[in-house]
PDB file of C-alpha atoms in Angstrom:
ATOM      1  CA  MET A   1     -10.121  22.100 -28.298  1.00  0.00           C
ATOM      2  CA  GLN A   2      -9.128  25.002 -25.951  1.00  0.00           C
ATOM      3  CA  GLU A   3      -9.442  25.215 -22.013  1.00  0.00           C
ATOM      4  CA  VAL A   4     -12.252  27.336 -21.196  1.00  0.00           C
ATOM      5  CA  THR A   5     -11.111  30.710 -19.262  1.00  0.00           C
ATOM      6  CA  ARG A   6     -13.018  31.363 -15.675  1.00  0.00           C
ATOM      7  CA  ARG A   7     -14.632  34.108 -17.117  1.00  0.00           C
ATOM      8  CA  LYS A   8     -16.214  32.784 -20.211  1.00  0.00           C
ATOM      9  CA  PHE A   9     -16.891  29.792 -17.810  1.00  0.00           C
ATOM     10  CA  ILE A  10     -19.026  32.021 -15.741  1.00  0.00           C
ATOM     11  CA  ALA A  11     -20.962  33.324 -18.885  1.00  0.00           C
ATOM     12  CA  THR A  12     -21.642  30.541 -20.958  1.00  0.00           C
ATOM     13  CA  ALA A  13     -21.646  27.295 -19.231  1.00  0.00           C
ATOM     14  CA  THR A  14     -24.764  25.037 -19.968  1.00  0.00           C
ATOM     15  CA  LEU A  15     -25.537  21.411 -19.751  1.00  0.00           C
ATOM     16  CA  ALA A  16     -25.206  18.918 -23.013  1.00  0.00           C
ATOM     17  CA  THR A  17     -28.392  18.178 -25.081  1.00  0.00           C
ATOM     18  CA  GLY A  18     -28.736  14.626 -26.177  1.00  0.00           C
ATOM     19  CA  PHE A  19     -25.835  11.896 -25.889  1.00  0.00           C
ATOM     20  CA  ALA A  20     -22.571  12.706 -25.893  1.00  0.00           C
ATOM     21  CA  LEU A  21     -20.561  12.940 -29.382  1.00  0.00           C
ATOM     22  CA  ALA A  22     -18.141  10.604 -28.865  1.00  0.00           C
ATOM     23  CA  VAL A  23     -20.873   7.258 -27.756  1.00  0.00           C
ATOM     24  CA  GLN A  24     -22.187   7.459 -31.265  1.00  0.00           C
ATOM     25  CA  PRO A  25     -24.026   5.705 -32.470  1.00  0.00           C
ATOM     26  CA  ILE A  26     -26.467   4.599 -29.744  1.00  0.00           C
ATOM     27  CA  SER A  27     -28.094   1.152 -29.054  1.00  0.00           C
ATOM     28  CA  ALA A  28     -31.343   0.671 -30.170  1.00  0.00           C
ATOM     29  CA  GLY A  29     -32.030  -0.635 -26.942  1.00  0.00           C
ATOM     30  CA  VAL A  30     -31.530   2.310 -24.738  1.00  0.00           C
ATOM     31  CA  ILE A  31     -33.937   2.905 -22.130  1.00  0.00           C
ATOM     32  CA  THR A  32     -35.678   6.430 -22.208  1.00  0.00           C
ATOM     33  CA  THR A  33     -37.267   7.338 -18.847  1.00  0.00           C
ATOM     34  CA  ASN A  34     -39.775  10.428 -19.444  1.00  0.00           C
ATOM     35  CA  ALA A  35     -40.617  13.298 -17.048  1.00  0.00           C
ATOM     36  CA  LYS A  36     -44.338  12.751 -16.852  1.00  0.00           C
ATOM     37  CA  GLY A  37     -44.889  13.841 -13.128  1.00  0.00           C
ATOM     38  CA  LEU A  38     -41.304  15.225 -12.616  1.00  0.00           C
ATOM     39  CA  VAL A  39     -39.863  18.668 -11.982  1.00  0.00           C
ATOM     40  CA  ALA A  40     -37.187  18.289 -14.666  1.00  0.00           C
ATOM     41  CA  GLY A  41     -34.741  19.932 -16.551  1.00  0.00           C
ATOM     42  CA  ALA A  42     -30.864  21.868 -16.240  1.00  0.00           C
ATOM     43  CA  VAL A  43     -30.292  24.159 -13.182  1.00  0.00           C
ATOM     44  CA  LYS A  44     -27.687  26.494 -11.875  1.00  0.00           C
ATOM     45  CA  ILE A  45     -25.217  25.526  -9.080  1.00  0.00           C
ATOM     46  CA  PRO A  46     -23.690  28.993  -7.112  1.00  0.00           C
ATOM     47  CA  VAL A  47     -20.183  27.387  -7.062  1.00  0.00           C
ATOM     48  CA  LYS A  48     -17.153  29.319  -5.766  1.00  0.00           C
ATOM     49  CA  ASP A  49     -16.282  30.752  -8.965  1.00  0.00           C
ATOM     50  CA  GLY A  50     -19.074  31.555 -10.771  1.00  0.00           C
ATOM     51  CA  GLU A  51     -21.896  28.649 -11.273  1.00  0.00           C
ATOM     52  CA  ILE A  52     -22.215  25.395 -13.120  1.00  0.00           C
ATOM     53  CA  PRO A  53     -24.975  23.487 -14.837  1.00  0.00           C
ATOM     54  CA  ALA A  54     -26.890  20.505 -13.613  1.00  0.00           C
ATOM     55  CA  TYR A  55     -29.573  18.061 -14.400  1.00  0.00           C
ATOM     56  CA  ARG A  56     -31.929  17.778 -11.551  1.00  0.00           C
ATOM     57  CA  ALA A  57     -34.914  15.619 -11.304  1.00  0.00           C
ATOM     58  CA  ALA A  58     -37.490  15.212  -8.571  1.00  0.00           C
ATOM     59  CA  PRO A  59     -41.114  14.468  -8.151  1.00  0.00           C
ATOM     60  CA  ALA A  60     -43.498  17.281  -9.226  1.00  0.00           C
ATOM     61  CA  THR A  61     -45.194  17.326  -5.951  1.00  0.00           C
ATOM     62  CA  GLY A  62     -44.006  17.028  -2.302  1.00  0.00           C
ATOM     63  CA  GLU A  63     -40.987  18.304  -0.393  1.00  0.00           C
ATOM     64  CA  ASN A  64     -38.420  16.768   1.652  1.00  0.00           C
ATOM     65  CA  PHE A  65     -36.781  14.923  -0.660  1.00  0.00           C
ATOM     66  CA  PRO A  66     -33.987  12.221   0.042  1.00  0.00           C
ATOM     67  CA  ILE A  67     -31.051  13.405  -2.143  1.00  0.00           C
ATOM     68  CA  VAL A  68     -28.824  11.360  -4.776  1.00  0.00           C
ATOM     69  CA  LEU A  69     -26.187  12.978  -6.243  1.00  0.00           C
ATOM     70  CA  VAL A  70     -25.261  11.416  -9.652  1.00  0.00           C
ATOM     71  CA  ILE A  71     -21.766  11.423 -11.087  1.00  0.00           C
ATOM     72  CA  GLN A  72     -21.002  11.699 -14.462  1.00  0.00           C
ATOM     73  CA  GLU A  73     -19.038   9.353 -16.837  1.00  0.00           C
ATOM     74  CA  ILE A  74     -16.397  11.111 -18.589  1.00  0.00           C
ATOM     75  CA  PHE A  75     -18.535  11.631 -21.546  1.00  0.00           C
ATOM     76  CA  GLY A  76     -20.161  14.655 -19.061  1.00  0.00           C
ATOM     77  CA  VAL A  77     -23.997  15.111 -18.160  1.00  0.00           C
ATOM     78  CA  HIS A  78     -25.312  14.142 -21.314  1.00  0.00           C
ATOM     79  CA  GLU A  79     -28.833  12.096 -22.007  1.00  0.00           C
ATOM     80  CA  HIS A  80     -27.945   8.340 -20.399  1.00  0.00           C
ATOM     81  CA  ILE A  81     -27.036  10.380 -16.965  1.00  0.00           C
ATOM     82  CA  GLN A  82     -29.865  12.979 -17.152  1.00  0.00           C
ATOM     83  CA  ASP A  83     -32.335   9.527 -17.746  1.00  0.00           C
ATOM     84  CA  ILE A  84     -30.722   7.592 -14.218  1.00  0.00           C
ATOM     85  CA  THR A  85     -31.504  11.118 -12.614  1.00  0.00           C
ATOM     86  CA  ARG A  86     -34.915  10.623 -13.611  1.00  0.00           C
ATOM     87  CA  ARG A  87     -35.422   6.870 -12.866  1.00  0.00           C
ATOM     88  CA  PHE A  88     -34.716   8.348  -9.475  1.00  0.00           C
ATOM     89  CA  ALA A  89     -36.826  11.132  -9.070  1.00  0.00           C
ATOM     90  CA  LYS A  90     -39.690   8.397 -10.208  1.00  0.00           C
ATOM     91  CA  LEU A  91     -38.823   6.656  -7.033  1.00  0.00           C
ATOM     92  CA  GLY A  92     -39.279   9.558  -4.654  1.00  0.00           C
ATOM     93  CA  TYR A  93     -35.556  11.378  -4.721  1.00  0.00           C
ATOM     94  CA  LEU A  94     -34.083  14.232  -5.682  1.00  0.00           C
ATOM     95  CA  ALA A  95     -31.871  13.663  -8.029  1.00  0.00           C
ATOM     96  CA  ILE A  96     -28.844  16.190  -9.387  1.00  0.00           C
ATOM     97  CA  ALA A  97     -26.105  15.747 -11.476  1.00  0.00           C
ATOM     98  CA  PRO A  98     -23.610  18.326 -11.681  1.00  0.00           C
ATOM     99  CA  GLU A  99     -21.721  19.092 -14.487  1.00  0.00           C
ATOM    100  CA  LEU A 100     -18.108  18.397 -13.303  1.00  0.00           C
ATOM    101  CA  PHE A 101     -15.484  19.534 -16.188  1.00  0.00           C
ATOM    102  CA  ILE A 102     -17.070  22.569 -17.859  1.00  0.00           C
ATOM    103  CA  ARG A 103     -14.108  24.845 -16.359  1.00  0.00           C
ATOM    104  CA  GLN A 104     -11.772  22.781 -18.263  1.00  0.00           C
ATOM    105  CA  GLY A 105     -14.181  21.889 -21.272  1.00  0.00           C
ATOM    106  CA  ASP A 106     -17.439  21.234 -22.576  1.00  0.00           C
ATOM    107  CA  VAL A 107     -16.636  17.162 -23.550  1.00  0.00           C
ATOM    108  CA  SER A 108     -19.998  16.348 -25.057  1.00  0.00           C
ATOM    109  CA  LYS A 109     -19.472  18.313 -27.902  1.00  0.00           C
ATOM    110  CA  LEU A 110     -16.021  16.273 -28.223  1.00  0.00           C
ATOM    111  CA  SER A 111     -15.954  13.142 -31.239  1.00  0.00           C
ATOM    112  CA  SER A 112     -13.011  10.782 -29.533  1.00  0.00           C
ATOM    113  CA  ILE A 113     -12.232   9.705 -25.951  1.00  0.00           C
ATOM    114  CA  ASP A 114      -8.713  10.604 -27.175  1.00  0.00           C
ATOM    115  CA  GLU A 115     -10.237  14.097 -27.208  1.00  0.00           C
ATOM    116  CA  ILE A 116     -11.847  13.795 -24.174  1.00  0.00           C
ATOM    117  CA  ARG A 117      -8.958  12.310 -22.085  1.00  0.00           C
ATOM    118  CA  PRO A 118      -6.854  15.362 -21.861  1.00  0.00           C
ATOM    119  CA  ILE A 119      -9.739  17.570 -20.519  1.00  0.00           C
ATOM    120  CA  VAL A 120     -10.776  15.457 -17.993  1.00  0.00           C
ATOM    121  CA  ALA A 121      -7.028  14.743 -16.594  1.00  0.00           C
ATOM    122  CA  LYS A 122      -6.753  18.630 -15.856  1.00  0.00           C
ATOM    123  CA  VAL A 123     -10.028  18.418 -13.575  1.00  0.00           C
ATOM    124  CA  PRO A 124      -8.405  18.789  -9.765  1.00  0.00           C
ATOM    125  CA  ASP A 125     -10.209  16.518  -7.627  1.00  0.00           C
ATOM    126  CA  ALA A 126     -10.394  19.429  -4.667  1.00  0.00           C
ATOM    127  CA  GLN A 127     -12.650  21.108  -7.486  1.00  0.00           C
ATOM    128  CA  VAL A 128     -14.550  18.264  -7.843  1.00  0.00           C
ATOM    129  CA  LEU A 129     -15.685  17.917  -4.190  1.00  0.00           C
ATOM    130  CA  SER A 130     -16.024  21.635  -3.527  1.00  0.00           C
ATOM    131  CA  ASP A 131     -18.418  21.750  -6.407  1.00  0.00           C
ATOM    132  CA  LEU A 132     -20.321  18.511  -5.104  1.00  0.00           C
ATOM    133  CA  ASP A 133     -20.707  20.094  -1.461  1.00  0.00           C
ATOM    134  CA  ALA A 134     -22.070  23.497  -3.675  1.00  0.00           C
ATOM    135  CA  THR A 135     -24.565  21.076  -5.109  1.00  0.00           C
ATOM    136  CA  LEU A 136     -25.760  19.545  -1.976  1.00  0.00           C
ATOM    137  CA  HIS A 137     -25.916  23.057  -0.473  1.00  0.00           C
ATOM    138  CA  TRP A 138     -28.198  23.967  -3.767  1.00  0.00           C
ATOM    139  CA  ALA A 139     -30.452  20.898  -3.257  1.00  0.00           C
ATOM    140  CA  VAL A 140     -31.033  21.774   0.370  1.00  0.00           C
ATOM    141  CA  LYS A 141     -31.558  25.383   0.459  1.00  0.00           C
ATOM    142  CA  SER A 142     -33.390  25.989  -3.380  1.00  0.00           C
ATOM    143  CA  ALA A 143     -34.874  22.212  -4.081  1.00  0.00           C
ATOM    144  CA  LYS A 144     -36.257  20.852  -1.020  1.00  0.00           C
ATOM    145  CA  GLY A 145     -33.866  18.538  -0.605  1.00  0.00           C
ATOM    146  CA  ASN A 146     -33.529  16.678   2.600  1.00  0.00           C
ATOM    147  CA  ALA A 147     -29.552  17.157   3.758  1.00  0.00           C
ATOM    148  CA  ASP A 148     -30.429  14.170   6.700  1.00  0.00           C
ATOM    149  CA  LYS A 149     -31.082  11.525   3.498  1.00  0.00           C
ATOM    150  CA  LEU A 150     -27.842  11.946   1.217  1.00  0.00           C
ATOM    151  CA  ALA A 151     -26.787   9.595  -1.221  1.00  0.00           C
ATOM    152  CA  ILE A 152     -24.199   9.188  -4.021  1.00  0.00           C
ATOM    153  CA  THR A 153     -23.627   7.230  -6.897  1.00  0.00           C
ATOM    154  CA  GLY A 154     -21.222   7.547 -10.103  1.00  0.00           C
ATOM    155  CA  PHE A 155     -19.994   5.908 -13.313  1.00  0.00           C
ATOM    156  CA  CYS A 156     -16.458   5.237 -14.595  1.00  0.00           C
ATOM    157  CA  TRP A 157     -15.127   8.452 -13.723  1.00  0.00           C
ATOM    158  CA  GLY A 158     -17.883   9.091 -11.257  1.00  0.00           C
ATOM    159  CA  GLY A 159     -17.386   6.063  -9.984  1.00  0.00           C
ATOM    160  CA  ARG A 160     -13.828   6.549  -8.234  1.00  0.00           C
ATOM    161  CA  ILE A 161     -15.212  10.062  -7.299  1.00  0.00           C
ATOM    162  CA  ILE A 162     -17.847   8.547  -4.747  1.00  0.00           C
ATOM    163  CA  TRP A 163     -15.119   6.456  -2.734  1.00  0.00           C
ATOM    164  CA  LEU A 164     -13.015   9.857  -2.373  1.00  0.00           C
ATOM    165  CA  TYR A 165     -16.354  12.452  -1.805  1.00  0.00           C
ATOM    166  CA  ALA A 166     -17.721   9.662   0.937  1.00  0.00           C
ATOM    167  CA  ALA A 167     -14.067  10.364   2.337  1.00  0.00           C
ATOM    168  CA  HIS A 168     -15.074  13.999   2.099  1.00  0.00           C
ATOM    169  CA  ASN A 169     -18.172  14.089   3.442  1.00  0.00           C
ATOM    170  CA  PRO A 170     -19.038  12.183   6.264  1.00  0.00           C
ATOM    171  CA  LYS A 171     -22.273  13.172   6.206  1.00  0.00           C
ATOM    172  CA  VAL A 172     -23.644  10.586   3.186  1.00  0.00           C
ATOM    173  CA  LYS A 173     -25.342   7.714   4.452  1.00  0.00           C
ATOM    174  CA  ALA A 174     -24.358   5.798   1.403  1.00  0.00           C
ATOM    175  CA  GLY A 175     -23.248   5.578  -1.183  1.00  0.00           C
ATOM    176  CA  VAL A 176     -22.507   3.105  -5.178  1.00  0.00           C
ATOM    177  CA  ALA A 177     -19.720   2.919  -6.930  1.00  0.00           C
ATOM    178  CA  TRP A 178     -19.844   1.415 -10.534  1.00  0.00           C
ATOM    179  CA  TYR A 179     -16.763   0.427 -11.819  1.00  0.00           C
ATOM    180  CA  GLY A 180     -14.475   3.729 -10.550  1.00  0.00           C
ATOM    181  CA  ARG A 181     -10.702   3.491 -10.953  1.00  0.00           C
ATOM    182  CA  LEU A 182      -8.951   2.520  -7.379  1.00  0.00           C
ATOM    183  CA  VAL A 183      -5.444   2.198  -7.541  1.00  0.00           C
ATOM    184  CA  GLY A 184      -3.164   5.017  -9.454  1.00  0.00           C
ATOM    185  CA  ASP A 185      -0.095   7.133  -9.140  1.00  0.00           C
ATOM    186  CA  ALA A 186      -0.807  10.346  -6.838  1.00  0.00           C
ATOM    187  CA  THR A 187      -0.275  13.430  -8.902  1.00  0.00           C
ATOM    188  CA  GLU A 188      -1.332  17.443  -8.017  1.00  0.00           C
ATOM    189  CA  LEU A 189      -4.540  17.300  -9.359  1.00  0.00           C
ATOM    190  CA  GLN A 190      -5.236  13.828  -7.849  1.00  0.00           C
ATOM    191  CA  PRO A 191      -3.458  13.461  -4.692  1.00  0.00           C
ATOM    192  CA  GLN A 192      -5.326  10.516  -3.615  1.00  0.00           C
ATOM    193  CA  ASN A 193      -6.873   7.220  -4.614  1.00  0.00           C
ATOM    194  CA  PRO A 194      -9.908   5.124  -3.417  1.00  0.00           C
ATOM    195  CA  ILE A 195      -7.137   2.556  -2.220  1.00  0.00           C
ATOM    196  CA  ASP A 196      -5.214   5.343  -0.115  1.00  0.00           C
ATOM    197  CA  ILE A 197      -8.579   5.982   1.901  1.00  0.00           C
ATOM    198  CA  ALA A 198     -10.048   2.675   2.118  1.00  0.00           C
ATOM    199  CA  SER A 199      -9.084   2.095   5.800  1.00  0.00           C
ATOM    200  CA  LYS A 200     -10.574   5.135   6.799  1.00  0.00           C
ATOM    201  CA  LEU A 201     -14.120   5.147   5.339  1.00  0.00           C
ATOM    202  CA  THR A 202     -16.698   5.076   7.559  1.00  0.00           C
ATOM    203  CA  VAL A 203     -19.594   5.757   5.161  1.00  0.00           C
ATOM    204  CA  PRO A 204     -21.256   3.018   3.804  1.00  0.00           C
ATOM    205  CA  ILE A 205     -20.000   2.193   0.005  1.00  0.00           C
ATOM    206  CA  LEU A 206     -20.766  -0.524  -2.318  1.00  0.00           C
ATOM    207  CA  GLY A 207     -18.926  -1.060  -4.955  1.00  0.00           C
ATOM    208  CA  LEU A 208     -20.056  -2.241  -8.270  1.00  0.00           C
ATOM    209  CA  TYR A 209     -17.237  -4.343 -10.719  1.00  0.00           C
ATOM    210  CA  GLY A 210     -17.099  -6.296 -13.499  1.00  0.00           C
ATOM    211  CA  GLY A 211     -14.441  -9.180 -13.646  1.00  0.00           C
ATOM    212  CA  LYS A 212     -13.673  -8.633 -17.446  1.00  0.00           C
ATOM    213  CA  ASP A 213     -13.175  -5.077 -17.036  1.00  0.00           C
ATOM    214  CA  THR A 214      -9.598  -4.466 -18.889  1.00  0.00           C
ATOM    215  CA  GLY A 215      -9.123  -0.722 -17.466  1.00  0.00           C
ATOM    216  CA  ILE A 216      -9.960  -2.079 -13.593  1.00  0.00           C
ATOM    217  CA  PRO A 217      -7.785  -5.049 -12.868  1.00  0.00           C
ATOM    218  CA  ILE A 218      -9.283  -7.472 -10.617  1.00  0.00           C
ATOM    219  CA  ASN A 219      -6.307  -7.633  -8.536  1.00  0.00           C
ATOM    220  CA  THR A 220      -6.979  -3.942  -7.770  1.00  0.00           C
ATOM    221  CA  VAL A 221      -9.816  -4.978  -6.757  1.00  0.00           C
ATOM    222  CA  GLU A 222      -8.857  -7.196  -4.695  1.00  0.00           C
ATOM    223  CA  GLN A 223      -6.753  -4.862  -2.670  1.00  0.00           C
ATOM    224  CA  MET A 224      -9.453  -2.486  -1.946  1.00  0.00           C
ATOM    225  CA  ARG A 225     -11.693  -5.289  -0.851  1.00  0.00           C
ATOM    226  CA  ASP A 226      -8.652  -5.832   1.966  1.00  0.00           C
ATOM    227  CA  ARG A 227      -8.245  -2.122   2.767  1.00  0.00           C
ATOM    228  CA  LEU A 228     -12.331  -2.181   3.459  1.00  0.00           C
ATOM    229  CA  LYS A 229     -11.726  -4.826   5.958  1.00  0.00           C
ATOM    230  CA  SER A 230     -11.292  -2.398   8.783  1.00  0.00           C
ATOM    231  CA  SER A 231     -14.387  -0.757   7.861  1.00  0.00           C
ATOM    232  CA  SER A 232     -17.062  -3.628   7.532  1.00  0.00           C
ATOM    233  CA  LYS A 233     -20.162  -0.990   6.252  1.00  0.00           C
ATOM    234  CA  SER A 234     -18.268  -1.517   2.432  1.00  0.00           C
ATOM    235  CA  GLU A 235     -18.899  -4.109   0.037  1.00  0.00           C
ATOM    236  CA  ILE A 236     -17.505  -4.966  -3.408  1.00  0.00           C
ATOM    237  CA  ILE A 237     -19.155  -7.233  -5.629  1.00  0.00           C
ATOM    238  CA  VAL A 238     -17.824  -8.656  -8.497  1.00  0.00           C
ATOM    239  CA  TYR A 239     -19.699  -9.736 -11.613  1.00  0.00           C
ATOM    240  CA  PRO A 240     -17.252 -12.548 -13.481  1.00  0.00           C
ATOM    241  CA  ASP A 241     -18.562 -12.041 -16.689  1.00  0.00           C
ATOM    242  CA  ALA A 242     -19.296  -8.191 -17.038  1.00  0.00           C
ATOM    243  CA  PRO A 243     -17.293  -5.471 -18.703  1.00  0.00           C
ATOM    244  CA  HIS A 244     -16.777  -2.114 -17.999  1.00  0.00           C
ATOM    245  CA  ALA A 245     -19.616   0.209 -18.347  1.00  0.00           C
ATOM    246  CA  PHE A 246     -21.924  -2.847 -18.169  1.00  0.00           C
ATOM    247  CA  PHE A 247     -24.774  -0.160 -16.642  1.00  0.00           C
ATOM    248  CA  ALA A 248     -24.529   1.902 -20.054  1.00  0.00           C
ATOM    249  CA  ASP A 249     -27.595   0.847 -21.776  1.00  0.00           C
ATOM    250  CA  TYR A 250     -27.190   3.106 -24.665  1.00  0.00           C
ATOM    251  CA  ARG A 251     -23.302   1.400 -25.317  1.00  0.00           C
ATOM    252  CA  PRO A 252     -22.417  -2.390 -26.650  1.00  0.00           C
ATOM    253  CA  SER A 253     -21.069  -2.717 -23.256  1.00  0.00           C
ATOM    254  CA  TYR A 254     -24.365  -2.844 -21.228  1.00  0.00           C
ATOM    255  CA  ARG A 255     -25.128  -6.348 -20.109  1.00  0.00           C
ATOM    256  CA  GLU A 256     -28.459  -6.514 -18.792  1.00  0.00           C
ATOM    257  CA  LYS A 257     -29.078  -8.985 -16.567  1.00  0.00           C
ATOM    258  CA  GLU A 258     -26.081  -7.614 -13.892  1.00  0.00           C
ATOM    259  CA  ALA A 259     -27.373  -3.839 -14.881  1.00  0.00           C
ATOM    260  CA  LYS A 260     -30.675  -4.795 -13.500  1.00  0.00           C
ATOM    261  CA  GLU A 261     -29.169  -6.810 -10.718  1.00  0.00           C
ATOM    262  CA  GLY A 262     -26.885  -3.852  -9.717  1.00  0.00           C
ATOM    263  CA  TRP A 263     -29.502  -1.439 -10.085  1.00  0.00           C
ATOM    264  CA  LYS A 264     -31.669  -3.869  -7.338  1.00  0.00           C
ATOM    265  CA  ARG A 265     -28.723  -4.105  -5.161  1.00  0.00           C
ATOM    266  CA  LEU A 266     -28.258  -0.259  -5.349  1.00  0.00           C
ATOM    267  CA  LEU A 267     -31.589   0.565  -3.985  1.00  0.00           C
ATOM    268  CA  ALA A 268     -31.517  -2.058  -1.292  1.00  0.00           C
ATOM    269  CA  TRP A 269     -28.355  -0.416  -0.082  1.00  0.00           C
ATOM    270  CA  PHE A 270     -30.006   2.810  -0.028  1.00  0.00           C
ATOM    271  CA  LYS A 271     -33.249   1.790   1.685  1.00  0.00           C
ATOM    272  CA  GLN A 272     -30.575  -0.650   4.487  1.00  0.00           C
ATOM    273  CA  HIS A 273     -28.929   2.671   5.057  1.00  0.00           C
ATOM    274  CA  GLY A 274     -31.903   4.889   5.802  1.00  0.00           C
ATOM    275  CA  VAL A 275     -32.024   6.995   2.357  1.00  0.00           C
TER     276      VAL A 275
END
């Protein structure tokens, strides 16, 4: 798959529909949240070099909604991520999931994880943080969002971004990172990892991790916990028997008990910190 040129990106960027090809077949027990009582669907977010697509869901009536930025998995803003935004909207939030890979390629159309990884590897952290700033600006100016009540949550690839964006934007009131990578080698595109910013973090982040996650060694989770000791606002919970992606109800990795308990913790964490 060729990399999308910036000129083409500006003209053709669109949001994925349905589930990503790489995650077929979809589990029979997938959770589906309808849009009744909501304003939900694709929107365009102005960014420095054009526009990026995003999925937005909010209550159909009202204003000054608390904002939740929802950060995608490696599979993009496909149906699962869109459904999560609707779950938040049903609870009174303005939830927005921007498509953060679109300049590099449309990963929803790729059929294997091996095709997706090279695309995602080209995504600079600086681009992601800037796009999230732009998404927040749009949420406040164009979608009746309350800038003083901002939360973030993300999954897998997005879980790593939660820690980094909280360090980048101290106006975030609370964040929840689901099984995001914590430790890694610094590169030009990814100069820092969560472990590098942990000791200076002021935003309260709740990390939710699986004890049987083969991609995130438990010793790296313990390293992160140790670094966070200087910031008592943040906390990490490990579910001993949970694998990676235990919240992903459309995949075999889904663990209903841990997913539901983690969701309750997320909502309580947001409420505790005023979002």
